[in-house]
Tab-separated table of C-alpha atoms in Angstrom:
chain	number	residue	atom	x	y	z
X	1	MET	CA	-11.386	5.667	-75.672
X	2	LYS	CA	-9.532	4.351	-72.653
X	3	LYS	CA	-6.940	1.712	-73.495
X	4	LEU	CA	-5.858	-1.140	-71.290
X	5	HIS	CA	-2.204	-2.113	-71.307
X	6	PHE	CA	-0.959	-5.339	-69.785
X	7	SER	CA	2.533	-5.966	-68.497
X	8	PHE	CA	3.755	-9.176	-66.945
X	9	ALA	CA	6.216	-9.757	-64.144
X	10	LEU	CA	6.828	-12.905	-62.139
X	11	PRO	CA	5.499	-13.916	-59.694
X	12	VAL	CA	2.688	-11.354	-60.087
X	13	VAL	CA	0.783	-9.758	-62.930
X	14	ALA	CA	0.239	-5.994	-63.137
X	15	LEU	CA	-2.875	-4.626	-64.783
X	16	VAL	CA	-2.215	-1.092	-65.990
X	17	VAL	CA	-5.243	1.155	-66.224
X	18	ALA	CA	-3.678	4.533	-66.946
X	19	LEU	CA	-4.038	6.314	-70.285
X	20	PRO	CA	-0.739	7.382	-71.902
X	21	LEU	CA	-0.260	11.092	-71.351
X	22	ALA	CA	1.041	11.853	-74.827
X	23	ALA	CA	-2.301	10.850	-76.318
X	24	GLN	CA	-4.004	13.619	-74.380
X	25	ASP	CA	-1.862	16.626	-75.314
X	26	GLY	CA	-3.850	19.384	-76.987
X	27	ASP	CA	-4.493	23.082	-77.449
X	28	ASP	CA	-7.216	23.586	-74.832
X	29	ILE	CA	-6.703	22.181	-71.343
X	30	LEU	CA	-10.419	22.471	-70.521
X	31	LYS	CA	-11.370	20.225	-73.440
X	32	GLY	CA	-9.121	17.436	-72.201
X	33	TYR	CA	-9.693	14.562	-69.803
X	34	SER	CA	-7.731	13.201	-66.867
X	35	HIS	CA	-7.336	9.639	-65.655
X	36	PRO	CA	-6.174	8.042	-62.417
X	37	PRO	CA	-2.604	6.695	-62.709
X	38	LEU	CA	-3.493	3.366	-61.169
X	39	HIS	CA	-2.036	-0.145	-61.399
X	40	ARG	CA	-3.290	-3.326	-59.792
X	41	ILE	CA	-1.263	-6.393	-58.962
X	42	ILE	CA	-3.048	-9.721	-59.244
X	43	VAL	CA	-1.526	-11.869	-56.525
X	44	PRO	CA	-1.468	-15.557	-57.533
X	45	ASP	CA	-3.809	-17.822	-55.571
X	46	ALA	CA	-5.371	-14.858	-53.729
X	47	SER	CA	-9.037	-14.044	-54.201
X	48	PRO	CA	-10.403	-10.514	-53.646
X	49	ASP	CA	-11.852	-11.744	-50.356
X	50	ALA	CA	-8.644	-13.350	-49.117
X	51	GLY	CA	-7.612	-10.171	-47.319
X	52	PRO	CA	-5.190	-7.319	-47.936
X	53	THR	CA	-1.732	-7.697	-49.475
X	54	GLY	CA	1.060	-5.179	-49.983
X	55	ILE	CA	2.687	-2.734	-47.587
X	56	PHE	CA	0.340	-2.086	-44.656
X	57	PRO	CA	-0.053	1.395	-43.080
X	58	GLY	CA	2.060	0.649	-40.009
X	59	LYS	CA	5.061	-0.422	-42.058
X	60	MET	CA	4.664	2.432	-44.553
X	61	LYS	CA	4.832	4.867	-41.663
X	62	VAL	CA	8.010	3.208	-40.401
X	63	ALA	CA	9.594	3.228	-43.864
X	64	TYR	CA	9.171	6.973	-44.310
X	65	GLY	CA	9.659	8.057	-40.697
X	66	ILE	CA	6.028	9.075	-40.181
X	67	ASN	CA	5.807	6.807	-37.133
X	68	ALA	CA	8.218	9.150	-35.356
X	69	ILE	CA	5.729	12.020	-35.615
X	70	THR	CA	3.173	12.110	-32.794
X	71	ASN	CA	0.868	14.603	-34.530
X	72	HIS	CA	-1.846	12.977	-36.662
X	73	GLY	CA	-3.169	15.982	-38.573
X	74	GLY	CA	-5.800	17.233	-36.143
X	75	GLY	CA	-7.604	20.394	-37.242
X	76	GLN	CA	-6.760	19.892	-40.908
X	77	VAL	CA	-9.073	19.158	-43.849
X	78	ILE	CA	-7.766	16.962	-46.651
X	79	ALA	CA	-9.891	17.157	-49.784
X	80	ILE	CA	-9.811	14.144	-52.082
X	81	VAL	CA	-10.889	15.216	-55.576
X	82	ASP	CA	-11.957	12.424	-57.928
X	83	ALA	CA	-14.491	11.883	-60.706
X	84	PHE	CA	-17.947	10.263	-60.522
X	85	ASP	CA	-19.792	9.099	-57.424
X	86	ASP	CA	-18.536	6.216	-55.330
X	87	PRO	CA	-21.636	5.202	-53.329
X	88	THR	CA	-19.673	2.938	-50.976
X	89	ALA	CA	-16.740	5.235	-50.232
X	90	GLU	CA	-17.603	5.795	-46.576
X	91	ALA	CA	-18.418	2.134	-45.895
X	92	ASP	CA	-15.208	1.015	-47.595
X	93	LEU	CA	-13.186	3.484	-45.551
X	94	GLY	CA	-14.795	1.876	-42.514
X	95	THR	CA	-13.704	-1.594	-43.610
X	96	PHE	CA	-10.146	-0.348	-44.163
X	97	SER	CA	-10.054	1.465	-40.819
X	98	THR	CA	-11.334	-1.561	-38.925
X	99	THR	CA	-8.874	-3.882	-40.661
X	100	PHE	CA	-5.870	-1.738	-39.809
X	101	LYS	CA	-7.121	-0.549	-36.400
X	102	LEU	CA	-7.406	3.091	-37.420
X	103	PRO	CA	-9.814	5.532	-35.779
X	104	ALA	CA	-13.265	5.541	-37.341
X	105	CYS	CA	-13.777	8.238	-39.967
X	106	THR	CA	-17.482	8.691	-40.592
X	107	THR	CA	-20.070	11.305	-41.404
X	108	ALA	CA	-21.563	10.731	-37.956
X	109	ASN	CA	-18.363	11.584	-36.069
X	110	GLY	CA	-17.557	14.544	-38.326
X	111	CYS	CA	-14.405	13.045	-39.818
X	112	PHE	CA	-15.823	12.229	-43.275
X	113	LYS	CA	-17.878	14.300	-45.676
X	114	LYS	CA	-18.845	13.649	-49.288
X	115	ILE	CA	-19.680	16.467	-51.663
X	116	LYS	CA	-21.008	15.716	-55.135
X	117	ALA	CA	-21.071	18.233	-57.938
X	118	ALA	CA	-24.580	18.681	-59.301
X	119	GLY	CA	-25.522	15.916	-61.714
X	120	THR	CA	-22.719	13.529	-60.715
X	121	PRO	CA	-23.583	9.968	-61.799
X	122	ALA	CA	-22.563	6.773	-60.037
X	123	ASP	CA	-19.191	5.492	-61.177
X	124	THR	CA	-19.199	3.020	-64.063
X	125	THR	CA	-15.561	3.426	-65.127
X	126	GLY	CA	-13.451	2.225	-62.192
X	127	TRP	CA	-12.750	5.580	-60.559
X	128	SER	CA	-14.202	4.112	-57.344
X	129	ASN	CA	-10.978	2.123	-56.960
X	130	GLU	CA	-9.066	5.400	-56.989
X	131	VAL	CA	-11.500	6.908	-54.482
X	132	ALA	CA	-10.872	3.935	-52.187
X	133	ILE	CA	-7.103	4.349	-52.315
X	134	ASP	CA	-7.205	8.113	-51.853
X	135	THR	CA	-9.586	8.237	-48.899
X	136	GLN	CA	-8.166	5.192	-47.150
X	137	TRP	CA	-4.510	6.135	-47.422
X	138	ALA	CA	-4.960	9.807	-46.586
X	139	HIS	CA	-6.712	8.601	-43.418
X	140	ALA	CA	-4.036	5.974	-42.751
X	141	ILE	CA	-1.228	8.531	-42.719
X	142	ALA	CA	-3.103	11.418	-41.044
X	143	PRO	CA	-5.921	9.793	-39.055
X	144	GLY	CA	-6.584	12.989	-37.100
X	145	ALA	CA	-7.449	15.020	-40.188
X	146	LYS	CA	-10.926	15.370	-41.639
X	147	ILE	CA	-11.545	13.936	-45.095
X	148	ILE	CA	-13.721	15.640	-47.690
X	149	LEU	CA	-14.386	13.549	-50.775
X	150	VAL	CA	-15.298	15.931	-53.601
X	151	GLU	CA	-16.723	14.136	-56.628
X	152	ALA	CA	-16.621	15.804	-60.049
X	153	LYS	CA	-19.512	14.962	-62.354
X	154	SER	CA	-17.105	13.616	-64.998
X	155	ASN	CA	-13.393	13.180	-65.619
X	156	SER	CA	-13.246	16.167	-67.975
X	157	ASN	CA	-10.627	18.652	-66.869
X	158	ALA	CA	-13.264	21.378	-66.701
X	159	ASP	CA	-15.314	19.322	-64.228
X	160	LEU	CA	-12.297	18.218	-62.190
X	161	TYR	CA	-10.964	21.768	-61.818
X	162	ALA	CA	-14.447	22.917	-60.791
X	163	ALA	CA	-14.360	20.202	-58.117
X	164	VAL	CA	-11.000	21.549	-56.942
X	165	ASP	CA	-12.605	24.961	-56.508
X	166	LEU	CA	-15.457	23.304	-54.618
X	167	ALA	CA	-12.957	21.634	-52.290
X	168	VAL	CA	-11.310	24.950	-51.521
X	169	SER	CA	-14.639	26.698	-50.901
X	170	ASN	CA	-15.506	23.942	-48.412
X	171	GLY	CA	-12.463	24.580	-46.260
X	172	ALA	CA	-9.774	22.245	-47.596
X	173	THR	CA	-6.277	23.027	-46.362
X	174	VAL	CA	-4.702	20.305	-48.533
X	175	VAL	CA	-6.082	19.048	-51.859
X	176	SER	CA	-5.095	15.617	-53.223
X	177	MET	CA	-5.452	15.048	-56.988
X	178	SER	CA	-4.559	11.469	-57.937
X	179	TRP	CA	-5.150	12.024	-61.638
X	180	SER	CA	-3.331	13.385	-64.631
X	181	GLY	CA	-3.977	14.537	-68.163
X	182	GLY	CA	-1.804	15.734	-70.994
X	183	GLU	CA	-0.385	19.206	-71.250
X	184	ALA	CA	-2.052	21.868	-73.406
X	185	SER	CA	-0.775	25.097	-74.882
X	186	ASN	CA	-3.136	27.176	-72.717
X	187	GLU	CA	-2.645	25.275	-69.451
X	188	THR	CA	-1.202	28.304	-67.655
X	189	THR	CA	-4.711	29.807	-67.747
X	190	SER	CA	-5.812	27.019	-65.379
X	191	ASP	CA	-2.995	27.548	-62.885
X	192	SER	CA	-5.234	29.975	-60.995
X	193	HIS	CA	-7.215	27.011	-59.604
X	194	PHE	CA	-4.112	26.040	-57.626
X	195	ALA	CA	-2.750	29.493	-56.720
X	196	VAL	CA	-4.692	29.714	-53.478
X	197	THR	CA	-3.073	31.187	-50.392
X	198	GLY	CA	-2.868	28.752	-47.501
X	199	VAL	CA	-3.906	25.658	-49.482
X	200	THR	CA	-1.453	22.965	-50.601
X	201	PHE	CA	-2.203	21.106	-53.840
X	202	VAL	CA	-0.678	17.687	-54.595
X	203	ALA	CA	-0.972	15.769	-57.889
X	204	ALA	CA	0.215	12.495	-59.402
X	205	SER	CA	2.905	12.814	-62.079
X	206	GLY	CA	1.421	9.997	-64.198
X	207	ASP	CA	2.200	6.338	-64.813
X	208	GLY	CA	3.198	6.158	-68.454
X	209	GLY	CA	6.895	6.609	-67.799
X	210	HIS	CA	8.702	9.624	-69.235
X	211	GLY	CA	6.257	12.422	-69.999
X	212	VAL	CA	4.689	15.426	-68.329
X	213	GLY	CA	1.078	15.667	-67.221
X	214	TYR	CA	-1.101	18.401	-65.846
X	215	PRO	CA	-1.936	19.518	-63.139
X	216	ALA	CA	1.360	18.187	-61.761
X	217	ALA	CA	3.077	20.527	-64.233
X	218	SER	CA	1.563	23.589	-62.590
X	219	PRO	CA	4.179	25.461	-60.542
X	220	PHE	CA	1.519	25.844	-57.818
X	221	VAL	CA	1.183	22.058	-57.412
X	222	VAL	CA	3.491	19.536	-55.729
X	223	GLY	CA	4.036	16.783	-58.325
X	224	VAL	CA	4.555	13.263	-56.947
X	225	GLY	CA	6.619	10.652	-58.808
X	226	GLY	CA	6.938	6.935	-58.121
X	227	THR	CA	9.565	4.564	-56.734
X	228	SER	CA	10.091	0.893	-55.998
X	229	LEU	CA	10.425	0.637	-52.221
X	230	THR	CA	12.155	-2.153	-50.339
X	231	ILE	CA	11.612	-2.509	-46.603
X	232	SER	CA	12.632	-4.917	-43.860
X	233	ALA	CA	10.247	-7.248	-42.059
X	234	THR	CA	9.591	-4.499	-39.517
X	235	GLY	CA	9.085	-1.789	-42.143
X	236	THR	CA	12.488	-0.149	-41.946
X	237	TRP	CA	13.528	1.524	-45.200
X	238	THR	CA	16.105	-0.649	-46.951
X	239	SER	CA	16.446	0.735	-50.475
X	240	GLU	CA	14.549	2.586	-53.163
X	241	THR	CA	14.901	2.933	-56.918
X	242	ALA	CA	13.018	4.867	-59.554
X	243	TRP	CA	9.887	3.084	-60.737
X	244	SER	CA	9.736	2.635	-64.517
X	245	GLY	CA	6.173	3.989	-64.675
X	246	SER	CA	6.898	7.260	-62.894
X	247	GLY	CA	5.827	10.249	-64.957
X	248	GLY	CA	8.367	13.020	-65.268
X	249	GLY	CA	10.202	15.379	-67.556
X	250	VAL	CA	10.203	19.027	-68.562
X	251	SER	CA	6.996	20.961	-69.197
X	252	LYS	CA	6.401	22.331	-72.673
X	253	TYR	CA	4.543	25.377	-71.453
X	254	GLU	CA	5.209	26.184	-67.791
X	255	ALA	CA	8.175	28.412	-67.020
X	256	GLU	CA	10.814	27.239	-64.562
X	257	PRO	CA	9.690	28.281	-61.075
X	258	SER	CA	12.173	30.098	-58.904
X	259	TYR	CA	12.236	27.274	-56.366
X	260	GLN	CA	13.824	24.983	-58.986
X	261	ALA	CA	16.561	27.430	-59.964
X	262	GLY	CA	19.146	25.607	-57.895
X	263	VAL	CA	18.453	22.120	-59.244
X	264	GLN	CA	17.905	22.461	-63.006
X	265	THR	CA	18.527	24.944	-65.821
X	266	THR	CA	16.049	24.137	-68.599
X	267	GLY	CA	14.036	27.312	-68.205
X	268	LYS	CA	10.883	25.181	-67.930
X	269	ARG	CA	9.079	23.526	-65.020
X	270	GLY	CA	10.579	20.166	-64.070
X	271	ILE	CA	8.365	17.264	-62.954
X	272	PRO	CA	8.070	15.699	-60.368
X	273	ASP	CA	9.000	17.562	-57.206
X	274	VAL	CA	9.061	14.570	-54.859
X	275	ALA	CA	8.478	10.817	-54.912
X	276	TYR	CA	6.853	7.990	-52.974
X	277	ASP	CA	6.392	4.258	-53.347
X	278	GLY	CA	4.484	3.661	-56.599
X	279	ASP	CA	5.533	0.285	-57.966
X	280	PRO	CA	2.518	-2.067	-57.796
X	281	ASN	CA	4.877	-4.898	-56.869
X	282	THR	CA	5.633	-2.962	-53.671
X	283	GLY	CA	2.161	-1.415	-53.552
X	284	VAL	CA	-0.547	-0.991	-50.955
X	285	PRO	CA	-3.921	-2.558	-50.144
X	286	ALA	CA	-7.258	-0.817	-50.615
X	287	TYR	CA	-10.834	-2.049	-50.340
X	288	ASN	CA	-13.730	-1.305	-52.720
X	289	SER	CA	-17.251	-2.734	-52.653
X	290	HIS	CA	-18.845	-0.597	-55.370
X	291	SER	CA	-19.660	-2.893	-58.272
X	292	CYS	CA	-19.656	-1.677	-61.868
X	293	ALA	CA	-18.523	-2.969	-65.243
X	294	LYS	CA	-14.968	-1.682	-64.798
X	295	CYS	CA	-14.786	-1.654	-61.002
X	296	ILE	CA	-12.653	-4.165	-59.115
X	297	THR	CA	-14.269	-5.193	-55.862
X	298	GLY	CA	-12.823	-6.593	-52.651
X	299	TRP	CA	-9.235	-6.154	-51.527
X	300	GLY	CA	-6.676	-5.232	-54.157
X	301	GLN	CA	-2.965	-4.473	-54.154
X	302	TRP	CA	-2.392	-1.200	-55.964
X	303	GLY	CA	0.446	0.921	-57.238
X	304	GLY	CA	0.954	4.049	-59.298
X	305	THR	CA	1.868	7.637	-58.589
X	306	SER	CA	-1.709	8.012	-57.389
X	307	ILE	CA	-0.984	6.036	-54.205
X	308	GLY	CA	1.733	8.452	-53.111
X	309	THR	CA	-0.345	11.550	-53.801
X	310	PRO	CA	-2.819	11.219	-50.878
X	311	GLN	CA	0.010	10.154	-48.587
X	312	TRP	CA	2.025	13.272	-49.396
X	313	ALA	CA	-1.181	15.258	-48.870
X	314	ALA	CA	-1.493	13.663	-45.430
X	315	LEU	CA	2.132	14.522	-44.670
X	316	PHE	CA	1.425	18.184	-45.438
X	317	ALA	CA	-1.682	18.042	-43.244
X	318	ILE	CA	0.436	16.810	-40.337
X	319	ALA	CA	2.927	19.632	-40.907
X	320	ASN	CA	0.078	22.156	-41.001
X	321	SER	CA	-1.355	20.783	-37.770
X	322	GLU	CA	1.986	21.201	-36.027
X	323	ARG	CA	2.344	24.703	-37.473
X	324	LYS	CA	-1.068	25.638	-36.092
X	325	ALA	CA	-0.018	24.332	-32.678
X	326	ALA	CA	2.982	26.670	-32.933
X	327	SER	CA	0.665	29.602	-33.831
X	328	LYS	CA	1.826	29.624	-37.452
X	329	SER	CA	-0.173	29.759	-40.663
X	330	ASP	CA	-0.884	26.804	-42.920
X	331	LEU	CA	1.734	26.063	-45.552
X	332	ASN	CA	1.595	28.221	-48.673
X	333	GLN	CA	3.267	26.701	-51.748
X	334	PRO	CA	5.499	24.382	-49.713
X	335	GLN	CA	7.608	23.824	-52.829
X	336	PHE	CA	9.627	26.837	-51.712
X	337	LEU	CA	10.473	24.929	-48.528
X	338	LEU	CA	10.900	21.487	-50.070
X	339	TYR	CA	13.879	22.285	-52.276
X	340	PRO	CA	16.534	23.857	-50.016
X	341	ASP	CA	16.913	20.832	-47.727
X	342	ALA	CA	16.921	18.027	-50.286
X	343	GLU	CA	20.037	16.308	-49.013
X	344	ALA	CA	18.912	16.178	-45.395
X	345	ASP	CA	15.191	15.524	-45.590
X	346	TYR	CA	14.794	12.929	-48.375
X	347	HIS	CA	15.871	9.507	-49.476
X	348	ASP	CA	17.802	10.530	-52.582
X	349	ILE	CA	16.876	8.066	-55.343
X	350	THR	CA	19.968	7.513	-57.471
X	351	SER	CA	19.135	4.516	-59.672
X	352	GLY	CA	16.427	3.426	-62.086
X	353	THR	CA	14.831	4.896	-65.208
X	354	ASN	CA	11.400	5.747	-66.610
X	355	GLY	CA	12.308	5.554	-70.298
X	356	SER	CA	15.086	5.476	-72.887
X	357	CYS	CA	15.697	9.207	-73.309
X	358	GLY	CA	19.038	9.256	-71.518
X	359	ALA	CA	19.840	11.626	-68.671
X	360	GLN	CA	16.324	13.043	-68.395
X	361	CYS	CA	14.921	9.529	-67.909
X	362	THR	CA	17.464	8.437	-65.324
X	363	ALA	CA	17.530	8.895	-61.567
X	364	LYS	CA	20.728	10.468	-60.259
X	365	THR	CA	22.218	12.082	-57.198
X	366	GLY	CA	20.204	15.157	-56.301
X	367	TYR	CA	17.150	16.321	-58.213
X	368	ASP	CA	16.076	14.346	-61.272
X	369	TYR	CA	13.074	14.190	-63.625
X	370	VAL	CA	11.995	10.730	-62.484
X	371	THR	CA	11.876	10.994	-58.680
X	372	GLY	CA	12.323	14.724	-58.069
X	373	LEU	CA	14.047	15.425	-54.773
X	374	GLY	CA	13.345	11.896	-53.517
X	375	SER	CA	11.019	10.252	-51.018
X	376	PRO	CA	10.372	11.731	-47.579
X	377	LYS	CA	12.221	11.267	-44.346
X	378	ALA	CA	9.164	12.609	-42.559
X	379	ASN	CA	10.858	12.643	-39.156
X	380	LEU	CA	13.199	15.299	-40.595
X	381	LEU	CA	11.068	16.935	-43.291
X	382	ILE	CA	7.989	17.672	-41.179
X	383	PRO	CA	9.987	19.464	-38.438
X	384	ALA	CA	11.694	21.502	-41.177
X	385	LEU	CA	8.320	22.499	-42.620
X	386	VAL	CA	7.074	23.403	-39.151
X	387	ALA	CA	10.174	25.449	-38.334
X	388	ALA	CA	9.856	27.613	-41.457
X	389	PRO	CA	8.357	31.084	-41.022
């Protein structure tokens, strides 16, 4: 049963809707369930219809240097994989796009496509709020890319991984997975879903603080941690610390991938690889009109590692688009390219913790198990990804 945890911070209140990862660990990954690492801030004196709050797309692009990139992801297909059907996803994306003066992304103009697994019911659990964030923010960062929303018939891992396969078979070049479940002793048998040549997979690291979730633990997936981002009035990056909810740690079952050999020595896969704004207090707006018992309608300000996941996916789509323009192939396991240039291409997060376990729960200079390599300096990182063979 899904538990609700409440934490309080002045002058706002954060409603935490993520299930603790430790409660989901097991022996069979396909018998487990995943949940969207998602947090909502309730802004005092603001109704859901009062309009958006949080960091808007224009300022987010400035903060991470995306505004310096003229390519918008043209020719790329970002697949958003979530559970259950969100009947208003396309209309809500339209509201978001109109509000922030983004190009329209619709079925009619070929930008948006929804694919439902057979037997997928309408959402009654609140996943539609995650769908809203994922589709809207992938489009905000890479408005030239096509969006495929692939809806699994449930949030069981078996159904979600089947939806990932469906995304790939429908031409996705980047797959965004803003959900996480516990690890399982046989999880390596599911890594094959993400070992696809020419497709980049991105997953949220979780929002329960220290702890490792899957599929972010897969060495074939880019795991995204969370930060608390501070920007100026114009959006310029000012500072960044580790967010206390950022999932991270050392996998129990996945071996250390070769691309991490220079940054850690545990012999096991370290999580996350990279980070992005995730603190709901510095979160982003999203709009949802699908009404259900656990759905939150109207504008909301959201945080969690799930808000950075589609934005990193969009960043990879932009890099792929530029690579195609240079007659190069789409990225293949970009983790091998992300690690060598950590000092130059990232904001290195050196303060903050996600638990009380000491060094493994504390951000530090260089790679750490809370924020990975850091958050992107896209104006430097994307050209580096494009320049690679």
